[in-house]
Short mmCIF file of C-alpha atoms in Angstrom, two decimals:
data_model
loop_
_atom_site.label_atom_id
_atom_site.label_comp_id
_atom_site.label_asym_id
_atom_site.label_seq_id
_atom_site.Cartn_x
_atom_site.Cartn_y
_atom_site.Cartn_z
CA MET A 5 69.53 37.81 36.79
CA VAL A 6 72.70 38.53 34.82
CA ALA A 7 72.28 39.67 31.23
CA LEU A 8 75.51 38.02 30.06
CA ARG A 9 75.16 34.44 28.87
CA SER A 10 78.38 32.71 27.82
CA ARG A 11 78.74 28.95 27.40
CA ARG A 12 82.51 29.30 27.74
CA LEU A 13 82.38 31.19 31.01
CA GLU A 14 79.55 29.09 32.41
CA GLY A 15 81.62 25.99 31.67
CA LEU A 16 84.66 27.59 33.28
CA PHE A 17 82.81 28.49 36.47
CA GLY A 18 80.54 25.45 36.49
CA ALA A 19 77.39 27.56 36.84
CA ARG A 20 75.39 30.33 35.25
CA LEU A 21 76.90 33.70 36.08
CA ASP A 22 73.97 34.66 38.31
CA ALA A 23 74.62 31.52 40.40
CA VAL A 24 78.43 31.48 40.66
CA SER A 25 79.51 30.89 44.28
CA HIS A 26 82.61 31.99 46.15
CA ALA A 27 83.86 28.39 46.10
CA GLN A 28 83.68 28.43 42.30
CA ILE A 29 85.73 31.63 42.27
CA VAL A 30 88.31 29.92 44.51
CA ALA A 31 88.47 27.09 41.95
CA LEU A 32 89.87 29.57 39.41
CA LYS A 33 93.00 29.82 41.58
CA THR A 34 93.14 26.06 42.15
CA ASN A 35 92.96 25.46 38.41
CA ALA A 36 95.33 28.34 37.56
CA VAL A 37 92.81 29.82 35.11
CA SER A 38 94.25 32.56 32.90
CA GLU A 39 92.81 35.86 31.83
CA SER A 40 91.37 35.88 28.33
CA TYR A 41 89.42 38.03 25.91
CA ASP A 42 86.33 37.59 28.12
CA LEU A 43 87.83 37.30 31.62
CA GLU A 44 89.94 39.76 33.61
CA PHE A 45 91.18 39.76 37.20
CA LYS A 46 91.67 42.79 39.45
CA GLY A 47 93.14 42.36 42.93
CA GLU A 48 91.58 45.57 44.25
CA LEU A 49 88.62 47.86 43.74
CA TYR A 50 88.98 50.63 41.17
CA GLY A 51 90.27 53.78 42.85
CA GLY A 52 88.62 57.17 43.06
CA ASN A 53 90.99 59.29 40.95
CA ASP A 54 90.33 60.20 37.33
CA LYS A 55 92.70 57.56 35.91
CA ALA A 56 91.13 54.75 37.94
CA LYS A 57 87.65 55.83 36.84
CA ARG A 58 88.74 55.85 33.19
CA ASP A 59 90.26 52.39 33.68
CA LEU A 60 86.91 51.06 34.96
CA ALA A 61 85.02 52.70 32.11
CA GLY A 62 87.53 51.42 29.56
CA ASP A 63 87.40 47.84 30.87
CA VAL A 64 83.61 47.75 30.71
CA ALA A 65 83.45 49.40 27.27
CA ALA A 66 86.12 47.10 25.86
CA LEU A 67 84.15 44.00 26.85
CA ALA A 68 80.92 45.47 25.43
CA ASN A 69 82.72 46.34 22.18
CA THR A 70 84.17 42.85 21.74
CA ALA A 71 82.59 39.57 22.88
CA GLY A 72 81.37 40.47 26.36
CA GLY A 73 82.88 39.00 29.51
CA VAL A 74 83.51 39.26 33.22
CA LEU A 75 85.70 41.44 35.45
CA LEU A 76 86.45 39.88 38.85
CA LEU A 77 87.50 42.39 41.52
CA GLY A 78 89.24 40.69 44.42
CA VAL A 79 91.13 38.09 42.35
CA ALA A 80 94.84 38.83 41.87
CA GLU A 81 96.84 37.50 38.92
CA ASP A 82 100.46 36.33 38.65
CA ASP A 83 103.00 37.42 36.04
CA GLN A 84 101.45 34.96 33.58
CA ALA A 85 97.95 36.46 34.02
CA ARG A 86 96.69 33.44 35.96
CA ALA A 87 94.42 33.61 39.02
CA ALA A 88 96.96 33.44 41.87
CA GLU A 89 95.45 34.93 45.04
CA LEU A 90 92.03 35.89 46.38
CA PRO A 91 92.60 38.92 48.59
CA GLY A 92 88.95 39.86 48.12
CA VAL A 93 87.43 43.32 48.39
CA ALA A 94 84.96 45.02 50.71
CA LEU A 95 81.40 44.46 49.50
CA SER A 96 78.74 47.14 49.76
CA ASP A 97 75.75 48.47 47.89
CA GLY A 98 77.51 51.83 47.91
CA GLU A 99 80.42 50.45 45.91
CA VAL A 100 78.05 48.86 43.39
CA LEU A 101 76.30 52.21 42.96
CA ARG A 102 79.65 53.99 42.57
CA ILE A 103 80.69 51.59 39.79
CA ARG A 104 77.38 52.10 38.00
CA ASN A 105 77.63 55.88 38.25
CA ILE A 106 81.20 55.97 36.93
CA VAL A 107 80.31 53.85 33.89
CA ALA A 108 77.16 55.90 33.27
CA ASP A 109 79.19 59.15 33.38
CA LEU A 110 82.08 58.04 31.17
CA VAL A 111 80.78 55.44 28.66
CA HIS A 112 78.58 56.52 25.75
CA PRO A 113 76.17 55.03 24.87
CA LEU A 114 75.70 53.28 28.20
CA PRO A 115 76.08 49.50 27.75
CA THR A 116 74.15 46.84 29.62
CA PHE A 117 76.11 45.40 32.53
CA ASP A 118 75.50 43.79 35.93
CA VAL A 119 77.42 43.93 39.21
CA ARG A 120 77.20 40.93 41.59
CA GLN A 121 78.49 40.76 45.14
CA ILE A 122 79.83 37.26 45.85
CA GLU A 123 80.50 37.03 49.57
CA ASP A 124 83.19 34.88 51.17
CA PRO A 125 81.24 32.76 53.69
CA ASN A 126 84.19 32.95 56.07
CA GLN A 127 84.41 36.76 55.91
CA PRO A 128 81.03 38.51 56.02
CA GLY A 129 81.06 41.75 54.03
CA HIS A 130 84.12 40.62 52.09
CA GLY A 131 84.45 38.72 48.83
CA VAL A 132 84.53 39.23 45.08
CA LEU A 133 82.73 41.76 42.90
CA MET A 134 81.73 40.38 39.51
CA ILE A 135 81.08 42.88 36.71
CA ALA A 136 79.36 41.00 33.87
CA VAL A 137 79.15 42.75 30.49
CA PRO A 138 77.35 41.21 27.48
CA ARG A 139 78.51 41.89 23.94
CA SER A 140 76.57 44.97 22.97
CA PRO A 141 74.34 45.40 19.92
CA SER A 142 74.87 49.16 20.39
CA ALA A 143 78.67 49.00 19.95
CA PRO A 144 80.86 50.92 19.55
CA HIS A 145 80.89 52.36 23.07
CA GLY A 146 83.22 55.30 23.62
CA VAL A 147 84.99 56.32 26.84
CA LEU A 148 85.07 60.03 27.60
CA VAL A 149 88.69 61.20 27.83
CA ASN A 150 89.05 64.98 28.26
CA GLU A 151 86.67 66.36 25.63
CA GLY A 152 86.64 63.41 23.26
CA LEU A 153 85.74 59.72 23.05
CA ARG A 154 88.11 56.78 22.71
CA TYR A 155 86.86 53.36 21.69
CA PRO A 156 88.53 50.39 23.43
CA ARG A 157 88.22 46.72 22.58
CA ARG A 158 89.72 43.51 23.86
CA ASN A 159 92.71 42.01 22.09
CA GLY A 160 93.20 38.72 23.91
CA ALA A 161 93.77 39.64 27.57
CA SER A 162 94.78 43.24 26.76
CA ILE A 163 93.02 46.35 25.44
CA ILE A 164 93.61 48.23 22.21
CA TYR A 165 91.86 51.32 20.81
CA LEU A 166 90.04 51.59 17.50
CA THR A 167 91.45 53.82 14.79
CA GLU A 168 89.27 56.45 13.14
CA SER A 169 88.50 54.17 10.19
CA GLU A 170 87.70 51.28 12.55
CA VAL A 171 85.32 53.50 14.52
CA ALA A 172 83.53 54.45 11.29
CA ALA A 173 83.25 50.78 10.32
CA ALA A 174 81.92 49.92 13.79
CA TYR A 175 79.15 52.51 13.50
CA GLN A 176 78.21 51.15 10.10
CA ASP A 177 78.07 47.66 11.62
CA ARG A 178 75.70 48.97 14.30
CA PHE A 179 73.27 50.28 11.70
CA ASP A 180 73.57 47.08 9.66
CA ARG A 181 72.88 44.91 12.71
CA ARG A 182 69.77 46.90 13.51
CA GLN A 183 68.44 46.46 9.99
CA THR A 184 69.35 42.77 10.02
CA ARG A 185 67.38 42.19 13.23
CA TYR A 186 64.32 43.84 11.70
CA ASP A 187 64.70 41.83 8.51
CA ASP A 188 64.97 38.66 10.61
CA LEU A 189 61.79 39.56 12.48
CA LEU A 190 59.87 39.84 9.22
CA ARG A 191 61.40 36.65 7.79
CA TYR A 192 60.68 34.50 10.85
CA GLU A 193 57.16 35.91 11.09
CA ARG A 194 56.57 35.18 7.40
CA ASP A 195 57.94 31.63 7.71
CA LEU A 196 55.57 30.78 10.55
CA THR A 197 52.56 32.57 9.05
CA SER A 198 52.95 30.67 5.79
CA SER A 199 52.63 27.38 7.70
CA LEU A 200 49.34 28.34 9.39
CA ASP A 201 45.94 27.08 8.30
CA THR A 202 44.18 30.42 7.88
CA GLY A 203 41.11 29.07 6.09
CA GLU A 204 38.96 29.47 9.18
CA GLN A 205 41.22 30.93 11.85
CA THR A 206 42.86 34.26 12.56
CA TYR A 207 46.03 34.36 14.68
CA VAL A 208 48.08 36.65 16.84
CA VAL A 209 51.73 36.18 15.82
CA VAL A 210 54.62 37.18 18.10
CA THR A 211 58.22 37.15 16.86
CA LEU A 212 61.39 37.69 18.90
CA VAL A 213 65.01 38.20 17.82
CA PRO A 214 67.72 38.57 20.49
CA ASP A 215 69.91 41.59 19.96
CA VAL A 216 72.88 39.30 20.66
CA SER A 217 72.35 35.79 19.29
CA GLY A 218 72.82 32.58 21.22
CA ASP A 219 73.10 28.98 20.05
CA PHE A 220 72.32 25.40 21.01
CA ALA A 221 73.03 21.96 19.57
CA LEU A 222 70.09 20.90 17.41
CA ASP A 223 70.41 17.12 17.71
CA THR A 224 68.25 14.13 18.57
CA LYS A 225 68.58 14.76 22.30
CA ALA A 226 67.43 18.38 21.91
CA TRP A 227 64.50 17.29 19.74
CA ARG A 228 63.40 14.63 22.24
CA THR A 229 63.63 17.07 25.13
CA PHE A 230 61.62 19.65 23.20
CA ARG A 231 59.04 17.04 22.26
CA GLY A 232 58.61 16.05 25.90
CA GLU A 233 58.14 19.69 26.85
CA THR A 234 55.52 20.46 24.19
CA ILE A 235 53.62 17.41 22.88
CA ASP A 236 50.02 17.36 24.12
CA LYS A 237 50.76 20.54 26.12
CA ASP A 238 48.88 23.83 26.11
CA LEU A 239 51.54 26.51 25.55
CA LEU A 240 49.46 29.43 26.80
CA VAL A 241 50.11 31.07 30.16
CA ILE A 242 46.42 30.55 31.01
CA PRO A 243 45.45 27.27 29.30
CA ARG A 244 42.36 27.20 27.12
CA GLY A 245 42.52 23.63 25.82
CA VAL A 246 44.62 24.17 22.69
CA THR A 247 47.44 21.61 22.62
CA VAL A 248 50.43 20.73 20.47
CA ARG A 249 49.94 17.63 18.34
CA HIS A 250 53.05 17.62 16.12
CA VAL A 251 56.72 18.25 16.92
CA THR A 252 59.47 18.19 14.31
CA VAL A 253 62.56 20.08 13.13
CA GLY A 254 63.29 22.38 10.22
CA SER A 255 66.41 24.11 9.01
CA ARG A 256 68.14 25.25 12.24
CA ARG A 257 64.87 25.31 14.15
CA LEU A 258 62.50 23.32 16.36
CA ILE A 259 58.85 23.26 15.26
CA ALA A 260 55.66 22.50 17.18
CA HIS A 261 52.02 23.03 16.27
CA GLY A 262 48.45 21.88 16.76
CA GLY A 263 45.89 20.59 14.29
CA SER A 264 45.33 17.22 12.71
CA GLU A 265 47.70 17.57 9.74
CA PRO A 266 51.48 17.27 10.25
CA ALA A 267 52.17 19.63 7.34
CA LYS A 268 49.78 22.43 8.35
CA ALA A 269 49.67 24.25 11.67
CA LYS A 270 46.36 25.02 13.33
CA TRP A 271 45.27 26.57 16.64
CA ILE A 272 48.81 27.07 17.98
CA ALA A 273 52.34 26.97 16.54
CA CYS A 274 55.94 27.95 17.18
CA GLU A 275 59.27 27.82 15.36
CA LEU A 276 62.31 28.19 17.62
CA HIS A 277 65.65 28.92 15.97
CA GLN A 278 69.13 27.92 17.11
CA SER A 279 70.08 31.60 17.36
CA GLY A 280 67.49 32.11 20.11
CA ALA A 281 65.06 33.83 17.75
CA GLY A 282 61.59 32.45 17.33
CA ALA A 283 57.99 32.98 16.26
CA PHE A 284 54.78 32.00 18.04
CA ALA A 285 51.17 32.00 16.84
CA ALA A 286 47.92 31.33 18.71
CA ILE A 287 44.34 31.51 17.52
CA ALA A 288 42.61 34.82 18.12
CA ALA A 289 39.34 34.14 16.28
CA ASN A 290 37.60 31.20 14.64
CA ARG A 291 35.72 32.88 11.82
CA THR A 292 33.32 30.02 11.02
CA ASP A 293 31.90 30.33 14.55
CA LEU A 294 30.85 33.88 13.68
CA ALA A 295 29.62 33.42 10.09
CA ARG A 296 26.14 34.71 9.44
CA PRO A 297 23.53 32.06 8.54
CA GLY A 298 23.27 31.58 4.79
CA GLN A 299 26.47 33.47 4.07
CA VAL A 300 27.82 32.27 0.72
CA ASP A 301 31.51 32.40 1.63
CA GLU A 302 31.86 32.09 5.37
CA ASN A 303 35.60 32.76 5.16
CA THR A 304 35.06 36.38 4.14
CA THR A 305 33.40 37.32 7.42
CA ALA A 306 35.31 39.73 9.63
CA SER A 307 37.64 38.38 12.28
CA ARG A 308 36.02 39.31 15.58
CA ILE A 309 38.77 39.23 18.17
CA GLU A 310 38.11 39.50 21.88
CA ASP A 311 40.68 41.72 23.58
CA GLU A 312 41.31 39.13 26.33
CA ASP A 313 42.36 36.56 23.74
CA LEU A 314 44.67 39.03 22.01
CA VAL A 315 46.38 39.93 25.31
CA LEU A 316 46.70 36.29 26.40
CA ASP A 317 48.26 35.32 23.06
CA ILE A 318 50.87 38.08 23.29
CA TRP A 319 51.54 37.32 26.96
CA SER A 320 52.09 33.64 26.15
CA GLY A 321 54.22 34.28 23.08
CA LEU A 322 56.55 36.66 24.87
CA ARG A 323 57.19 34.23 27.71
CA LEU A 324 57.66 31.15 25.53
CA LEU A 325 60.02 32.87 23.08
CA ALA A 326 62.08 34.53 25.82
CA ARG A 327 62.52 31.25 27.68
CA HIS A 328 63.71 29.62 24.48
CA ALA A 329 66.18 32.45 23.87
CA ARG A 330 67.52 32.50 27.42
CA ASP A 331 67.32 28.90 28.62
CA ARG A 332 67.83 26.90 25.45
CA SER A 333 70.01 29.19 23.31
CA ALA A 334 71.84 31.05 26.12
CA ALA A 335 70.98 34.46 24.64
CA GLY A 336 70.96 37.34 27.11
CA GLY A 337 70.39 41.07 27.16
CA THR A 338 67.65 42.66 25.10
CA ALA A 339 65.50 41.41 22.24
CA THR A 340 63.55 43.08 19.46
CA VAL A 341 59.94 41.87 19.42
CA ARG A 342 57.10 42.25 16.93
CA ALA A 343 53.40 41.33 17.16
CA THR A 344 50.80 41.25 14.42
CA ILE A 345 47.45 39.70 13.49
CA ALA A 346 47.07 37.45 10.45
CA PRO A 347 45.33 37.24 8.10
CA VAL A 348 43.90 40.75 7.79
CA THR A 349 43.00 42.11 4.34
CA ALA A 350 40.43 44.38 2.72
CA ASP A 351 38.30 41.29 2.07
CA LEU A 352 38.92 39.91 5.55
CA PRO A 353 38.92 42.81 8.02
CA ALA A 354 39.33 42.44 11.77
CA GLU A 355 37.57 44.12 14.66
CA LEU A 356 38.25 44.11 18.40
CA ARG A 357 35.53 43.24 20.89
CA HIS A 358 35.14 42.75 24.62
CA PRO A 359 32.64 40.69 26.66
CA ARG A 360 32.53 42.82 29.81
CA GLY A 361 30.78 45.90 31.12
CA PHE A 362 33.87 48.04 31.57
CA GLY A 363 36.14 49.98 29.28
CA GLY A 364 33.74 51.58 26.86
CA SER A 365 33.22 50.42 23.31
CA LEU A 366 36.12 48.67 21.62
CA GLY A 367 36.20 48.04 17.90
CA SER A 368 35.29 51.58 16.91
CA HIS A 369 36.31 50.58 13.41
CA GLN A 370 37.57 47.63 11.44
CA VAL A 371 41.13 47.33 10.23
CA THR A 372 41.79 46.15 6.70
CA GLU A 373 45.60 46.01 6.86
CA GLN A 374 47.67 43.90 9.23
CA PRO A 375 48.19 45.80 12.49
CA GLN A 376 51.70 45.47 13.88
CA ALA A 377 53.69 46.63 16.87
CA THR A 378 57.44 46.45 17.51
CA SER A 379 59.40 47.09 20.70
CA VAL A 380 62.58 46.13 22.59
CA PHE A 381 62.54 44.34 25.95
CA ASP A 382 64.96 42.68 28.34
CA ILE A 383 64.90 38.91 27.78
CA ASP A 384 65.01 38.16 31.51
CA ASP A 385 61.92 40.35 32.09
CA LEU A 386 60.00 38.35 29.50
CA ALA A 387 61.20 34.91 30.63
CA GLU A 388 60.26 35.31 34.31
CA ASP A 389 56.69 35.34 35.63
CA GLY A 390 56.43 38.75 37.20
CA PRO A 391 55.69 42.45 36.70
CA GLY A 392 58.26 42.82 33.91
CA LEU A 393 56.44 40.31 31.71
CA ILE A 394 53.10 41.97 32.42
CA ALA A 395 54.44 45.45 31.65
CA ALA A 396 55.94 44.27 28.35
CA THR A 397 52.70 42.53 27.39
CA SER A 398 50.77 45.70 28.12
CA VAL A 399 53.08 47.79 25.92
CA LEU A 400 53.14 45.38 22.97
CA ALA A 401 49.40 44.66 23.10
CA ALA A 402 48.64 48.38 23.15
CA GLY A 403 50.56 48.71 19.91
CA LEU A 404 48.01 46.41 18.24
CA ILE A 405 44.95 47.65 20.13
CA GLN A 406 45.60 51.24 19.05
CA HIS A 407 45.10 50.20 15.41
CA PHE A 408 41.47 49.52 16.39
CA GLY A 409 40.94 53.00 17.80
CA TYR A 410 41.44 52.31 21.51
CA PRO A 411 44.38 53.84 23.41
CA GLU A 412 45.62 51.17 25.83
CA THR A 413 45.58 47.59 27.05
CA LEU A 414 42.75 47.24 29.55
CA GLN A 415 43.81 43.97 31.17
CA MET A 416 47.30 45.12 32.25
CA THR A 417 49.17 48.29 33.10
CA THR A 418 52.50 49.52 31.82
CA ASP A 419 53.93 49.36 35.35
CA GLY A 420 53.24 45.63 35.60
CA ALA A 421 49.88 45.29 37.39
CA ILE A 422 46.80 43.30 36.32
CA ARG A 423 43.38 44.95 36.20
CA THR A 424 40.95 42.29 37.43
CA LYS A 425 37.74 43.82 36.07
CA TYR A 426 38.84 43.43 32.45
CA TRP A 427 39.11 39.62 32.64
CA SER A 428 35.73 37.91 32.35
CA SER A 429 34.94 35.69 35.33
CA GLN A 430 33.51 33.00 33.04
CA ARG A 431 36.72 32.56 31.02
CA TYR A 432 40.05 33.69 32.45
CA GLY A 433 39.48 35.86 35.52
CA PRO A 434 39.99 33.41 38.43
CA ARG A 435 43.01 31.73 36.80
CA VAL A 436 44.63 35.07 35.97
CA GLN A 437 44.30 36.12 39.60
CA GLN A 438 45.77 32.82 40.77
CA TRP A 439 48.73 33.27 38.40
CA ALA A 440 49.26 36.83 39.60
CA THR A 441 49.36 35.73 43.24
CA GLN A 442 51.97 33.07 42.50
CA ALA A 443 54.03 35.48 40.37
CA LYS A 444 53.85 38.30 42.94
CA VAL A 445 52.13 40.60 40.47
CA ASP A 446 49.88 43.33 41.86
CA LEU A 447 46.14 43.05 41.25
CA THR A 448 43.96 46.14 41.00
CA ASP A 449 40.22 46.57 40.61
CA ASP A 450 40.68 50.04 39.09
CA THR A 451 38.85 50.79 35.87
CA VAL A 452 39.96 52.97 32.97
CA GLU A 453 38.08 56.25 32.95
#
């Protein structure tokens, strides 16, 4: 996968950047496409002397500091900066590694970027190298020149360097963006939580904000497509019979939820924003099922959450929100993610339980304040069924589980494997193993000592 998502470039090539073919590169010459703020042509590979290495580092940093974009090595330009010839370059894993090492040595902090080898079908081992660089939330990126850093950025098809005052402003923007993303996480979480029917149910809530926003057209067509994808569907990775009953829109967002009332969400819910951000909630405990006989106010009983349900809810929320960000809003790169449990108060504590014979005693104590965990993950890792999604789920779930006095997620490992003995055979076990086989995720029968 390629971290960069750009509607302009995808329209120009006629494909997502991770699927661009050599024929589509040839079409750039046929159509006399010009270089721009997000597209640059190089007829040859970058050389091995110090100047050539600084040129590579500067080109990558400039794209990361501006709007992101693509460098095509093996496409020569004319005197009007239009794609004119395709001499191509030699393709090799060694050259890809060299490019990565040069950028890692000279650009600070290191930006996200991908290098694709696009082979000419008529010349094996020869073709075009595509260096794809998303706009970076960690900008500004400096290039090491002698003993100091210089900060390039794109100015149309050329490169300029930031002045001292512009560098200071760029650093302030970085800190502001980071705070804004966290504020957005809390706001989107609060918006969804306020729509939930919490009279009887306790939820796991997962919220995701891409570090670089995307966008999509929120119109009737988008709503109808979303409705077809969600209505009467179970949104969990491993279905448990909880389906969406209502689909609507809000301010710059798509909304779906379960329950009988259109105005109040129950069982499951999501709000998916045009920016690629979103929030997801799924039931973790139905408190009336656990109320003691004769209890005066059954809603004050503790929320008794089984660890399998908590992990499944986080797993499902991460995948659904990442697919919205990547596939609907064209957001790429990394995302900041938060998980919590709601409601949890002094009058309505929560405890963690497990139905199996492994893993010791969970729920060593009740929590009386909302547990929360925040982390940063690659959107592609979350959107694809595979070890990356499992590893991220393990990390984020552990952040909640530790509030209950237990150190780690039992069902999954931080290197992306699934522990089979911590999924009960009566509920999820066989279906989890089937999913893992299809997703090429390792299964282990190890237990936590």
